[in-house]
Coordinates of C-alpha atoms in Angstrom, one line a residue:
Chain F
M1 CA -79.3 -43.7 -47.3
S2 CA -76.4 -45.4 -45.7
L3 CA -73.6 -43.5 -43.9
V4 CA -70.2 -44.8 -42.8
V5 CA -68.5 -43.1 -39.9
V6 CA -64.8 -43.6 -39.1
G7 CA -63.0 -42.4 -36.0
S8 CA -62.3 -43.1 -32.4
V9 CA -64.4 -45.1 -30.0
A10 CA -63.0 -44.3 -26.5
Y11 CA -63.4 -43.9 -22.8
D12 CA -63.2 -40.4 -21.5
G13 CA -62.6 -38.9 -18.1
V14 CA -64.1 -35.4 -17.8
E15 CA -64.2 -32.7 -15.3
T16 CA -66.5 -29.7 -15.7
P17 CA -67.8 -27.1 -13.2
H18 CA -70.8 -29.4 -12.8
G19 CA -68.9 -32.5 -11.8
R20 CA -66.5 -35.2 -12.7
V21 CA -66.8 -38.5 -14.4
E22 CA -63.8 -40.9 -14.1
R23 CA -64.6 -43.0 -17.1
M24 CA -67.5 -42.9 -19.6
L25 CA -68.1 -43.8 -23.2
G26 CA -66.7 -41.3 -25.7
G27 CA -64.8 -40.9 -28.9
A28 CA -65.6 -39.0 -32.1
A29 CA -67.1 -42.0 -34.0
T30 CA -69.4 -42.7 -31.0
Y31 CA -70.8 -39.1 -30.9
I32 CA -71.0 -38.8 -34.7
S33 CA -72.8 -42.1 -35.1
L34 CA -75.2 -41.7 -32.2
A35 CA -76.2 -38.3 -33.5
A36 CA -76.5 -39.4 -37.1
S37 CA -78.5 -42.5 -36.1
Y38 CA -81.6 -40.3 -35.5
F39 CA -81.6 -39.5 -39.2
T40 CA -80.1 -42.4 -41.3
K41 CA -78.7 -45.9 -41.2
T42 CA -75.2 -45.5 -39.7
S43 CA -72.3 -47.9 -39.8
I44 CA -69.2 -47.5 -37.7
V45 CA -65.5 -48.2 -38.4
A46 CA -63.4 -48.2 -35.3
V47 CA -61.3 -50.2 -32.9
V48 CA -61.7 -51.0 -29.2
G49 CA -59.9 -53.1 -26.7
D50 CA -61.1 -56.2 -24.8
D51 CA -62.1 -53.9 -22.0
F52 CA -64.9 -52.4 -24.0
A53 CA -68.1 -52.9 -22.0
K54 CA -71.1 -54.8 -23.3
E55 CA -73.5 -52.0 -22.3
D56 CA -71.6 -49.5 -24.4
T57 CA -71.9 -51.8 -27.5
Q58 CA -75.5 -52.2 -26.6
L59 CA -76.2 -48.4 -26.5
L60 CA -74.9 -48.2 -30.1
L61 CA -76.9 -51.2 -31.2
D62 CA -80.0 -49.8 -29.6
H63 CA -79.6 -46.8 -31.8
G64 CA -79.5 -49.1 -34.8
V65 CA -75.8 -48.4 -35.4
N66 CA -74.1 -51.2 -37.5
L67 CA -71.1 -52.5 -35.7
D68 CA -69.8 -54.9 -38.3
G69 CA -66.8 -52.6 -38.6
L70 CA -66.1 -52.2 -34.9
E71 CA -62.9 -54.2 -34.5
R72 CA -62.1 -55.7 -31.1
V73 CA -58.5 -56.4 -30.4
P74 CA -56.5 -57.4 -27.3
G75 CA -55.5 -54.5 -25.1
K76 CA -57.1 -51.4 -23.7
T77 CA -59.5 -49.0 -25.4
F78 CA -58.3 -45.4 -26.2
F79 CA -58.5 -43.3 -23.1
W80 CA -58.7 -39.5 -22.9
A81 CA -59.1 -37.3 -19.8
G82 CA -59.5 -33.5 -19.7
K83 CA -60.7 -30.7 -17.5
Y84 CA -62.7 -27.7 -18.7
T85 CA -62.1 -24.1 -17.8
P86 CA -64.9 -22.4 -15.7
D87 CA -66.5 -20.8 -18.8
M88 CA -66.2 -24.2 -20.6
N89 CA -64.8 -22.5 -23.8
D90 CA -61.5 -24.2 -23.3
R91 CA -60.1 -27.5 -21.9
E92 CA -56.9 -28.9 -20.7
T93 CA -56.0 -32.5 -21.7
L94 CA -54.8 -34.4 -18.7
V95 CA -54.3 -37.9 -20.2
T96 CA -54.1 -39.4 -23.7
E97 CA -53.6 -43.1 -23.8
L98 CA -53.9 -44.2 -27.4
N99 CA -53.8 -47.9 -26.5
V100 CA -55.3 -50.1 -29.3
F101 CA -56.1 -46.9 -31.3
A102 CA -52.3 -46.4 -31.9
N103 CA -52.4 -49.2 -34.5
F104 CA -55.8 -48.5 -35.9
Q105 CA -56.0 -49.5 -39.6
P106 CA -59.6 -48.9 -40.7
K107 CA -61.0 -52.0 -42.4
L108 CA -64.3 -51.8 -44.2
P109 CA -66.5 -54.9 -44.0
P110 CA -68.1 -56.0 -47.3
S111 CA -71.5 -54.8 -46.0
Y112 CA -70.3 -51.2 -46.0
K113 CA -69.0 -51.1 -49.5
G114 CA -72.2 -49.6 -51.0
A115 CA -72.4 -46.7 -48.6
Q116 CA -73.1 -43.3 -50.3
Y117 CA -72.2 -41.0 -47.4
L118 CA -68.9 -40.9 -45.5
L119 CA -67.9 -38.9 -42.4
L120 CA -64.2 -39.1 -41.6
G121 CA -63.7 -38.3 -37.9
N122 CA -60.4 -36.8 -36.8
I123 CA -57.7 -39.4 -37.4
Q124 CA -54.4 -39.5 -39.3
P125 CA -55.1 -38.0 -42.7
S126 CA -53.5 -40.9 -44.6
L127 CA -55.9 -43.3 -42.9
Q128 CA -58.8 -41.0 -43.9
R129 CA -57.5 -41.2 -47.5
D130 CA -57.4 -45.0 -47.4
V131 CA -61.0 -45.2 -46.3
L132 CA -62.2 -42.9 -48.9
K133 CA -60.5 -45.0 -51.6
Q134 CA -62.3 -48.1 -50.4
L135 CA -65.7 -46.6 -51.0
T136 CA -66.6 -46.4 -54.7
N137 CA -70.3 -45.6 -54.5
L138 CA -70.0 -42.3 -52.6
R139 CA -72.3 -39.3 -53.2
L140 CA -70.8 -37.2 -50.4
A141 CA -67.7 -37.5 -48.3
G142 CA -66.0 -35.2 -45.9
G143 CA -64.7 -34.9 -42.4
D144 CA -62.9 -33.3 -39.5
T145 CA -59.3 -32.7 -38.6
M146 CA -57.4 -31.0 -35.8
N147 CA -54.5 -28.6 -35.0
Y148 CA -52.0 -31.5 -34.7
W149 CA -52.5 -32.6 -38.4
I150 CA -52.7 -29.0 -39.6
K151 CA -49.4 -28.0 -37.9
D152 CA -47.2 -31.1 -38.2
H153 CA -48.7 -33.0 -41.1
R154 CA -49.8 -30.2 -43.4
E155 CA -48.9 -31.7 -46.8
E156 CA -50.5 -35.0 -46.0
L157 CA -53.6 -33.3 -44.8
L158 CA -53.8 -31.1 -47.9
K159 CA -53.5 -34.1 -50.1
T160 CA -56.3 -35.7 -48.2
I161 CA -58.9 -33.0 -48.0
R162 CA -58.4 -32.2 -51.7
D163 CA -60.8 -35.0 -52.5
W164 CA -63.4 -34.2 -49.9
D165 CA -66.8 -32.6 -50.6
F166 CA -66.8 -30.9 -47.2
L167 CA -64.5 -30.0 -44.4
L168 CA -65.9 -29.5 -40.9
I169 CA -63.6 -27.7 -38.5
N170 CA -63.7 -25.1 -35.7
D171 CA -62.7 -21.5 -36.0
H172 CA -59.2 -21.9 -34.5
E173 CA -58.5 -24.7 -37.0
A174 CA -59.8 -22.7 -39.9
R175 CA -57.5 -19.8 -39.0
M176 CA -54.5 -22.2 -38.6
L177 CA -55.2 -24.1 -41.8
S178 CA -55.6 -20.9 -43.9
G179 CA -53.1 -18.6 -42.2
E180 CA -55.9 -15.9 -42.2
T181 CA -57.3 -14.4 -39.0
N182 CA -60.4 -13.1 -40.8
L183 CA -62.9 -16.0 -41.2
K184 CA -64.3 -14.8 -44.5
R185 CA -60.8 -14.8 -46.0
A186 CA -59.9 -18.0 -44.2
A187 CA -63.0 -19.7 -45.8
R188 CA -62.0 -18.5 -49.3
A189 CA -58.5 -19.9 -48.9
I190 CA -59.8 -23.2 -47.6
L191 CA -62.4 -23.6 -50.4
D192 CA -59.4 -23.3 -52.8
M193 CA -57.9 -26.4 -51.2
G194 CA -60.5 -28.7 -52.6
P195 CA -63.7 -29.0 -50.6
H196 CA -66.6 -27.2 -52.2
T197 CA -68.3 -26.8 -48.8
L198 CA -66.7 -25.6 -45.5
I199 CA -68.5 -25.7 -42.2
I200 CA -66.8 -23.7 -39.4
K201 CA -68.0 -24.5 -35.8
R202 CA -67.7 -21.7 -33.3
G203 CA -68.8 -23.4 -30.1
E204 CA -71.3 -21.3 -28.1
Y205 CA -71.3 -18.8 -30.9
G206 CA -72.8 -21.1 -33.5
A207 CA -71.7 -22.2 -36.9
M208 CA -71.0 -21.0 -40.5
L209 CA -71.3 -22.6 -43.8
F210 CA -69.3 -21.4 -46.8
R211 CA -69.4 -22.2 -50.5
K212 CA -67.8 -20.3 -53.3
D213 CA -70.9 -18.3 -54.0
S214 CA -72.7 -18.0 -50.7
F215 CA -72.5 -18.4 -47.0
F216 CA -74.8 -19.0 -44.0
I217 CA -74.4 -18.2 -40.4
V218 CA -76.4 -19.4 -37.4
P219 CA -75.9 -18.4 -33.8
G220 CA -75.5 -21.0 -31.1
Y221 CA -78.5 -22.4 -29.2
L222 CA -78.8 -20.7 -25.8
L223 CA -78.6 -23.4 -23.2
E224 CA -79.3 -22.4 -19.6
E225 CA -76.8 -24.9 -18.4
V226 CA -73.9 -26.4 -20.3
F227 CA -73.1 -29.6 -18.4
D228 CA -70.3 -31.0 -20.6
P229 CA -69.3 -29.8 -24.0
T230 CA -67.3 -33.0 -24.8
G231 CA -68.5 -34.4 -28.1
A232 CA -70.6 -31.4 -29.1
G233 CA -68.6 -30.8 -32.3
D234 CA -68.8 -34.5 -33.3
S235 CA -72.6 -34.5 -32.5
F236 CA -72.8 -31.5 -34.8
A237 CA -71.1 -33.4 -37.5
G238 CA -73.4 -36.4 -37.0
G239 CA -76.5 -34.2 -37.3
F240 CA -75.2 -32.4 -40.3
I241 CA -74.3 -35.5 -42.4
G242 CA -77.1 -37.5 -41.0
Y243 CA -79.7 -35.0 -42.2
L244 CA -78.1 -34.8 -45.7
A245 CA -78.0 -38.6 -45.9
Q246 CA -81.6 -38.8 -44.8
Q247 CA -82.6 -36.3 -47.5
G248 CA -80.7 -38.2 -50.1
F249 CA -79.1 -35.1 -51.6
D250 CA -75.6 -35.0 -53.0
L251 CA -73.5 -31.9 -52.5
E252 CA -72.1 -31.4 -56.0
A253 CA -72.3 -27.7 -56.5
D254 CA -75.2 -27.9 -58.9
H255 CA -77.3 -30.5 -57.1
I256 CA -78.0 -29.1 -53.7
S257 CA -79.6 -25.9 -52.5
R258 CA -78.1 -23.6 -50.1
G259 CA -81.3 -24.1 -48.2
E260 CA -80.7 -27.8 -47.7
L261 CA -77.2 -27.2 -46.5
S262 CA -78.3 -24.6 -44.1
R263 CA -80.9 -26.9 -42.6
A264 CA -78.2 -29.5 -42.2
V265 CA -76.2 -26.9 -40.3
I266 CA -79.2 -26.3 -38.1
Y267 CA -79.7 -30.0 -37.4
G268 CA -76.0 -30.2 -36.6
S269 CA -76.4 -27.3 -34.1
V270 CA -79.5 -29.0 -32.6
M271 CA -77.5 -32.2 -32.0
G272 CA -74.5 -30.4 -30.6
S273 CA -76.7 -28.4 -28.2
F274 CA -78.4 -31.6 -26.9
C275 CA -75.0 -33.2 -26.4
C276 CA -74.0 -30.4 -23.9
E277 CA -77.1 -31.0 -21.7
C278 CA -75.6 -34.1 -19.9
F279 CA -72.3 -35.7 -19.3
G280 CA -70.8 -37.7 -22.2
V281 CA -73.4 -39.4 -24.4
D282 CA -76.1 -39.5 -21.7
R283 CA -78.4 -37.2 -23.5
F284 CA -78.6 -39.6 -26.4
R285 CA -79.8 -42.4 -24.1
I286 CA -83.1 -40.7 -23.8
L287 CA -83.3 -38.2 -26.7
E288 CA -86.3 -38.6 -29.0
R289 CA -86.6 -37.6 -32.6
S290 CA -89.6 -35.4 -31.8
E291 CA -87.4 -33.3 -29.5
I292 CA -84.9 -32.8 -32.3
D293 CA -87.6 -31.4 -34.6
A294 CA -89.0 -29.2 -31.9
R295 CA -85.6 -27.7 -31.3
F296 CA -85.1 -27.2 -35.1
E297 CA -88.4 -25.1 -35.0
E298 CA -87.0 -23.2 -32.0
F299 CA -84.0 -22.2 -34.1
R300 CA -86.4 -20.9 -36.7
K301 CA -88.3 -18.9 -34.1
F302 CA -85.3 -17.2 -32.4
T303 CA -83.5 -16.3 -35.7
S304 CA -86.4 -15.0 -37.8
F305 CA -87.0 -11.3 -38.3
Chain U
M1 CA -90.7 10.8 -34.8
S2 CA -88.2 12.8 -32.8
L3 CA -85.3 11.3 -31.0
V4 CA -83.1 12.9 -28.3
V5 CA -79.6 11.5 -27.8
V6 CA -77.5 12.3 -24.7
G7 CA -73.9 11.4 -24.2
S8 CA -70.3 12.4 -25.0
V9 CA -69.0 14.3 -28.0
A10 CA -65.3 13.8 -28.0
Y11 CA -62.0 13.6 -29.8
D12 CA -60.4 10.1 -29.9
G13 CA -56.9 8.9 -30.6
V14 CA -57.0 5.3 -31.9
E15 CA -54.5 2.7 -32.9
T16 CA -55.6 -0.5 -34.7
P17 CA -53.6 -3.0 -36.7
H18 CA -54.6 -1.0 -39.7
G19 CA -53.1 2.3 -38.6
R20 CA -53.2 5.1 -36.1
V21 CA -55.2 8.4 -35.9
E22 CA -54.0 11.0 -33.4
R23 CA -57.2 12.9 -33.1
M24 CA -60.6 12.4 -34.7
L25 CA -64.2 13.1 -34.0
G26 CA -65.7 10.6 -31.6
G27 CA -67.9 10.1 -28.5
A28 CA -71.0 8.0 -27.9
A29 CA -73.5 10.8 -28.7
T30 CA -71.7 11.4 -32.0
Y31 CA -71.9 7.8 -33.2
I32 CA -75.5 7.3 -31.9
S33 CA -76.8 10.4 -33.6
L34 CA -75.0 9.9 -36.9
A35 CA -76.3 6.4 -37.1
A36 CA -79.9 7.4 -36.0
S37 CA -79.9 10.3 -38.4
Y38 CA -80.4 7.9 -41.3
F39 CA -83.8 6.9 -39.8
T40 CA -85.3 9.8 -37.9
K41 CA -85.0 13.4 -36.8
T42 CA -82.3 13.4 -34.1
S43 CA -81.3 16.0 -31.5
I44 CA -78.2 15.9 -29.5
V45 CA -77.5 16.9 -25.8
A46 CA -73.8 17.2 -25.1
V47 CA -71.0 19.5 -24.2
V48 CA -67.8 20.4 -26.2
G49 CA -64.9 22.8 -25.5
D50 CA -63.9 25.9 -27.5
D51 CA -61.5 23.7 -29.5
F52 CA -64.4 21.8 -31.2
A53 CA -63.8 22.2 -34.9
K54 CA -66.3 23.8 -37.3
E55 CA -66.0 20.9 -39.7
D56 CA -67.1 18.5 -37.0
T57 CA -70.2 20.6 -36.2
Q58 CA -70.8 20.7 -39.9
L59 CA -70.7 16.9 -40.3
L60 CA -73.5 16.6 -37.7
L61 CA -75.5 19.4 -39.3
D62 CA -75.1 17.7 -42.7
H63 CA -76.8 14.7 -41.3
G64 CA -79.7 16.8 -40.1
V65 CA -78.7 16.5 -36.4
N66 CA -80.2 19.2 -34.3
L67 CA -77.5 20.8 -32.3
D68 CA -79.6 23.2 -30.1
G69 CA -78.5 21.1 -27.1
L70 CA -74.8 21.0 -28.0
E71 CA -73.4 23.3 -25.3
R72 CA -70.0 24.9 -26.0
V73 CA -68.0 26.0 -23.0
P74 CA -64.5 27.3 -22.4
G75 CA -61.9 24.6 -22.2
K76 CA -61.0 21.4 -24.1
T77 CA -63.3 18.8 -25.5
F78 CA -63.3 15.3 -23.9
F79 CA -60.3 13.3 -25.2
W80 CA -59.9 9.5 -25.2
A81 CA -57.1 7.5 -26.7
G82 CA -56.9 3.7 -26.9
K83 CA -55.1 0.9 -28.7
Y84 CA -56.7 -2.3 -29.9
T85 CA -55.4 -5.9 -29.6
P86 CA -54.4 -7.6 -32.9
D87 CA -57.7 -9.5 -33.0
M88 CA -59.5 -6.2 -32.2
N89 CA -61.8 -7.9 -29.6
D90 CA -60.2 -5.9 -26.8
R91 CA -58.6 -2.5 -26.3
E92 CA -56.4 -0.7 -23.8
T93 CA -57.3 2.8 -22.8
L94 CA -54.2 5.0 -23.0
V95 CA -55.6 8.4 -22.2
T96 CA -58.8 9.7 -20.7
E97 CA -59.0 13.5 -20.3
L98 CA -62.6 14.4 -19.3
N99 CA -62.0 18.1 -19.7
V100 CA -65.3 20.0 -20.1
F101 CA -67.2 16.7 -19.9
A102 CA -66.3 16.5 -16.2
N103 CA -68.9 19.1 -15.4
F104 CA -71.5 18.1 -17.9
Q105 CA -75.0 18.9 -16.8
P106 CA -77.3 17.9 -19.6
K107 CA -79.7 20.8 -20.4
L108 CA -82.6 20.2 -22.7
P109 CA -83.5 23.2 -24.9
P110 CA -87.2 24.0 -25.2
S111 CA -87.2 22.6 -28.7
Y112 CA -86.5 19.1 -27.4
K113 CA -89.3 18.9 -24.9
G114 CA -91.8 17.1 -27.1
A115 CA -89.4 14.3 -28.1
Q116 CA -90.9 10.8 -28.0
Y117 CA -87.8 8.8 -28.1
L118 CA -84.7 9.0 -25.9
L119 CA -81.4 7.3 -26.1
L120 CA -79.2 7.8 -23.0
G121 CA -75.6 7.2 -23.9
N122 CA -73.1 6.0 -21.3
I123 CA -72.9 8.8 -18.7
Q124 CA -73.3 9.0 -14.9
P125 CA -76.6 7.3 -14.1
S126 CA -77.9 10.3 -12.0
L127 CA -77.5 12.5 -15.1
Q128 CA -79.4 10.0 -17.2
R129 CA -82.2 10.1 -14.6
D130 CA -82.3 13.9 -14.7
V131 CA -82.7 13.9 -18.5
L132 CA -85.4 11.3 -18.4
K133 CA -87.4 13.4 -15.9
Q134 CA -87.2 16.4 -18.2
L135 CA -89.0 14.7 -21.1
T136 CA -92.7 14.2 -20.4
N137 CA -93.9 13.1 -23.8
L138 CA -91.8 9.9 -24.2
R139 CA -93.0 6.8 -25.8
L140 CA -89.7 4.9 -25.5
A141 CA -86.6 5.5 -23.4
G142 CA -83.5 3.5 -22.7
G143 CA -79.8 3.5 -22.9
D144 CA -76.4 2.2 -22.3
T145 CA -74.0 2.0 -19.3
M146 CA -70.6 0.5 -18.6
N147 CA -68.6 -1.6 -16.1
Y148 CA -67.6 1.5 -14.0
W149 CA -71.2 2.4 -13.1
I150 CA -72.1 -1.3 -12.6
K151 CA -69.3 -2.0 -10.2
D152 CA -68.9 1.3 -8.3
H153 CA -72.3 2.9 -8.5
R154 CA -74.6 -0.1 -8.6
E155 CA -77.4 1.3 -6.4
E156 CA -77.6 4.5 -8.4
L157 CA -77.6 2.6 -11.6
L158 CA -80.3 0.2 -10.5
K159 CA -82.5 3.2 -9.5
T160 CA -81.9 4.7 -13.0
I161 CA -82.6 1.7 -15.3
R162 CA -85.7 0.8 -13.3
D163 CA -87.6 3.4 -15.3
W164 CA -86.1 2.5 -18.7
D165 CA -88.0 0.6 -21.4
F166 CA -84.8 -1.0 -22.7
L167 CA -81.2 -1.5 -21.7
L168 CA -78.5 -1.9 -24.3
I169 CA -75.2 -3.3 -23.0
N170 CA -72.5 -5.8 -24.0
D171 CA -72.2 -9.4 -22.8
H172 CA -69.5 -8.6 -20.3
E173 CA -71.6 -5.9 -18.8
A174 CA -74.7 -8.2 -18.7
R175 CA -72.7 -10.8 -16.8
M176 CA -71.4 -8.2 -14.4
L177 CA -74.7 -6.5 -13.8
S178 CA -76.6 -9.8 -13.2
G179 CA -73.9 -11.8 -11.5
E180 CA -74.7 -14.7 -13.9
T181 CA -72.2 -16.2 -16.4
N182 CA -75.0 -17.8 -18.5
L183 CA -76.5 -15.2 -20.7
K184 CA -80.0 -16.6 -20.6
R185 CA -80.1 -16.4 -16.9
A186 CA -78.3 -13.1 -16.9
A187 CA -81.1 -11.7 -19.2
R188 CA -83.8 -13.0 -16.9
A189 CA -82.2 -11.3 -13.9
I190 CA -81.8 -8.0 -15.7
L191 CA -85.4 -8.0 -17.0
D192 CA -86.4 -8.2 -13.3
M193 CA -84.6 -4.9 -12.7
G194 CA -87.1 -2.9 -14.7
P195 CA -86.5 -2.7 -18.5
H196 CA -88.9 -4.9 -20.4
T197 CA -86.4 -5.2 -23.2
L198 CA -82.7 -6.1 -23.0
I199 CA -80.3 -6.0 -25.9
I200 CA -77.0 -7.7 -25.5
K201 CA -74.2 -6.8 -27.9
R202 CA -71.6 -9.5 -28.5
G203 CA -69.2 -7.7 -30.8
E204 CA -68.2 -9.8 -33.8
Y205 CA -70.6 -12.5 -32.6
G206 CA -73.7 -10.4 -33.1
A207 CA -76.5 -9.4 -30.8
M208 CA -79.4 -10.8 -28.7
L209 CA -82.7 -9.3 -27.7
F210 CA -84.6 -10.6 -24.7
R211 CA -88.0 -10.0 -23.4
K212 CA -89.9 -11.8 -20.7
D213 CA -91.6 -14.1 -23.1
S214 CA -89.2 -14.4 -26.1
F215 CA -85.7 -13.8 -27.4
F216 CA -84.0 -13.2 -30.7
I217 CA -80.4 -13.8 -31.7
V218 CA -78.5 -12.6 -34.8
P219 CA -74.9 -13.4 -35.7
G220 CA -72.5 -10.6 -36.5
Y221 CA -72.0 -9.4 -40.1
L222 CA -68.9 -10.9 -41.6
L223 CA -66.6 -8.1 -42.5
E224 CA -63.6 -8.9 -44.6
E225 CA -61.6 -6.2 -42.8
V226 CA -62.4 -4.5 -39.5
F227 CA -60.6 -1.2 -39.6
D228 CA -61.6 0.3 -36.4
P229 CA -64.3 -1.0 -34.0
T230 CA -64.5 2.3 -32.1
G231 CA -68.1 3.5 -31.9
A232 CA -69.6 0.2 -33.3
G233 CA -71.7 -0.4 -30.2
D234 CA -73.0 3.2 -30.2
S235 CA -73.7 3.0 -33.9
F236 CA -75.7 -0.2 -33.2
A237 CA -77.7 1.8 -30.6
G238 CA -78.3 4.6 -33.1
G239 CA -79.6 2.1 -35.7
F240 CA -81.8 0.3 -33.2
I241 CA -83.5 3.3 -31.7
G242 CA -83.5 5.2 -35.0
Y243 CA -85.4 2.5 -36.8
L244 CA -88.0 2.2 -33.9
A245 CA -88.5 6.0 -33.9
Q246 CA -88.9 5.9 -37.7
Q247 CA -91.5 3.2 -37.4
G248 CA -93.3 5.1 -34.7
F249 CA -93.9 2.1 -32.5
D250 CA -93.8 2.2 -28.7
L251 CA -92.3 -0.6 -26.8
E252 CA -95.0 -1.2 -24.2
A253 CA -95.1 -4.9 -23.9
D254 CA -98.5 -5.2 -25.7
H255 CA -97.9 -2.7 -28.4
I256 CA -94.9 -3.9 -30.4
S257 CA -94.2 -7.1 -32.1
R258 CA -91.1 -9.3 -31.6
G259 CA -90.7 -8.9 -35.3
E260 CA -90.3 -5.1 -35.2
L261 CA -87.8 -5.3 -32.3
S262 CA -85.8 -8.0 -34.2
R263 CA -85.7 -5.8 -37.3
A264 CA -84.5 -2.9 -35.1
V265 CA -81.7 -5.3 -33.9
I266 CA -80.8 -6.0 -37.5
Y267 CA -80.6 -2.3 -38.3
G268 CA -78.5 -1.8 -35.3
S269 CA -76.2 -4.6 -36.5
V270 CA -76.0 -3.0 -39.9
M271 CA -75.0 0.4 -38.6
G272 CA -72.4 -1.2 -36.3
S273 CA -70.9 -3.1 -39.2
F274 CA -70.6 -0.1 -41.4
C275 CA -68.9 1.8 -38.5
C276 CA -66.1 -0.7 -38.4
E277 CA -65.3 -0.3 -42.1
C278 CA -63.3 3.0 -41.7
F279 CA -61.6 4.9 -38.9
G280 CA -63.9 6.8 -36.6
V281 CA -67.0 8.2 -38.1
D282 CA -65.5 8.2 -41.6
R283 CA -67.9 5.6 -43.0
F284 CA -70.8 7.9 -42.1
R285 CA -69.4 10.7 -44.3
I286 CA -70.3 8.7 -47.4
L287 CA -72.8 6.2 -46.3
E288 CA -76.2 6.2 -48.2
R289 CA -79.5 4.9 -46.9
S290 CA -79.7 2.5 -49.9
E291 CA -76.6 0.8 -48.7
I292 CA -78.2 0.3 -45.3
D293 CA -81.3 -1.3 -46.8
A294 CA -79.1 -3.5 -49.0
R295 CA -77.1 -4.8 -46.0
F296 CA -80.4 -5.4 -44.1
E297 CA -81.4 -7.7 -47.0
E298 CA -77.9 -9.4 -46.8
F299 CA -78.6 -10.2 -43.2
R300 CA -81.9 -11.9 -44.3
K301 CA -80.1 -13.9 -46.9
F302 CA -77.2 -15.3 -44.8
T303 CA -79.4 -16.1 -41.8
S304 CA -82.4 -17.8 -43.6
F305 CA -82.9 -21.5 -43.8

């Protein structure tokens, strides 16, 4: 079934202990849609400048991503640069140049209107709300946010996520949003804000899924070498929603099993782990669907008892 | 089958965000043997001073722990005091008074000599080696260590663990011992040091088990309130070895399944999680075997997909 992904398409400069790349394709919508493209028909809503390279458009097209909603405007594409700490669990932002992204007003082309699945990458909550309103055939909608919106635009954010089926954030954001240090209590508080499903990403420690009546926890995949964690959380989101869209389930409390949701979390973890194996989106240039399913089975093997 | 536990029996002073206890029963051998006592016949080798309280002896006896090897000498019992950080992932040692523990020379009473299982709590590696030599009927032996021995007594430690079946340490210690930041590579390096099985404890993030040909990872149990993490790692060790001793397996590479070892890691995790629910050993005063098995099933439920 058809998935719409909204968010940033960007260029990133990244430095990790394994090296440094001055400028490479990045952005939440890029990672989400590349990861989701292995599972389902994916359409992107984003904006780029006139410096956006043909080969970067081509990579998305090669993955079957629909770019009808990728607006191209005069100016420069969003640029972000950051440097990771030696253990790669944290990073410092060195440069944020919003450029054409500063005036991003997501416009959905007519061909997107029938989409049943929606993943709202981390952008201004009021824009996320606008997009949600434009899609009237949705079976499942949710997204991501970040500390900036939680801290400085709390009311707007709460108004936005109230209508989401799922919220997908990391552990720091869950603590900040709920005001609870303990993740079990944080989850309970967040599920009272609207979403019936909460996914908490914990980086190398894995992920958790919470619903009112149950929860699921999976450890992180044990990589021997983390080259670049940039985009891992977005790749997780793409795998999660992509798998659910492929299965054709909807998330209404009564219509989906904990099992399906858990498997979606595993596919999310699989895509996040692949993302870390190369710089930027490089792993997705060569990744095959058979590798994804093989790693899913690895998860089963190393977590079974 | 019969298990011998060697280590400290102590009094602890502990401060956590939930409160402060000036003096309570503690020590590695105490936690290990209390946890193991739910699974198997457990005998302790330790030393206490003449201040050791009758009710503390009684708690161990009530759990069926054999105290033939609990030496009582003139002087004061080992005392440790510490204060936890607000998130309880770290602690500061405030007081360490070795007292009678400074001259501890583990002596095994004749009644222990036939023991088939041995858990060496964190003490001086040469003493751990002496104990191992005294037991000639062992099917399975291993233990714990700490940063002090890894850093300042490395050669002695390496000579000691060479003869162990399993080593049970935390992630910081695994990194320090191996010189590798990545846990997968750290595990490979440690398995080359002798033990055929390595268990890495990761606190709230769970635990990992490594063998040459396979590994197993389990996330931590999600407690709503961590009262006091003191002794959680030792309780884990007690649950792990206790379960294996109860099952009667031996760990020789060809004679035990990954499944049995994984279930031992789950029982370890279960006992560690119970330990955190109250101050000190208090949870073990009231804990029932049926609660342990119920929590084991909870682990199955929240990790299955």
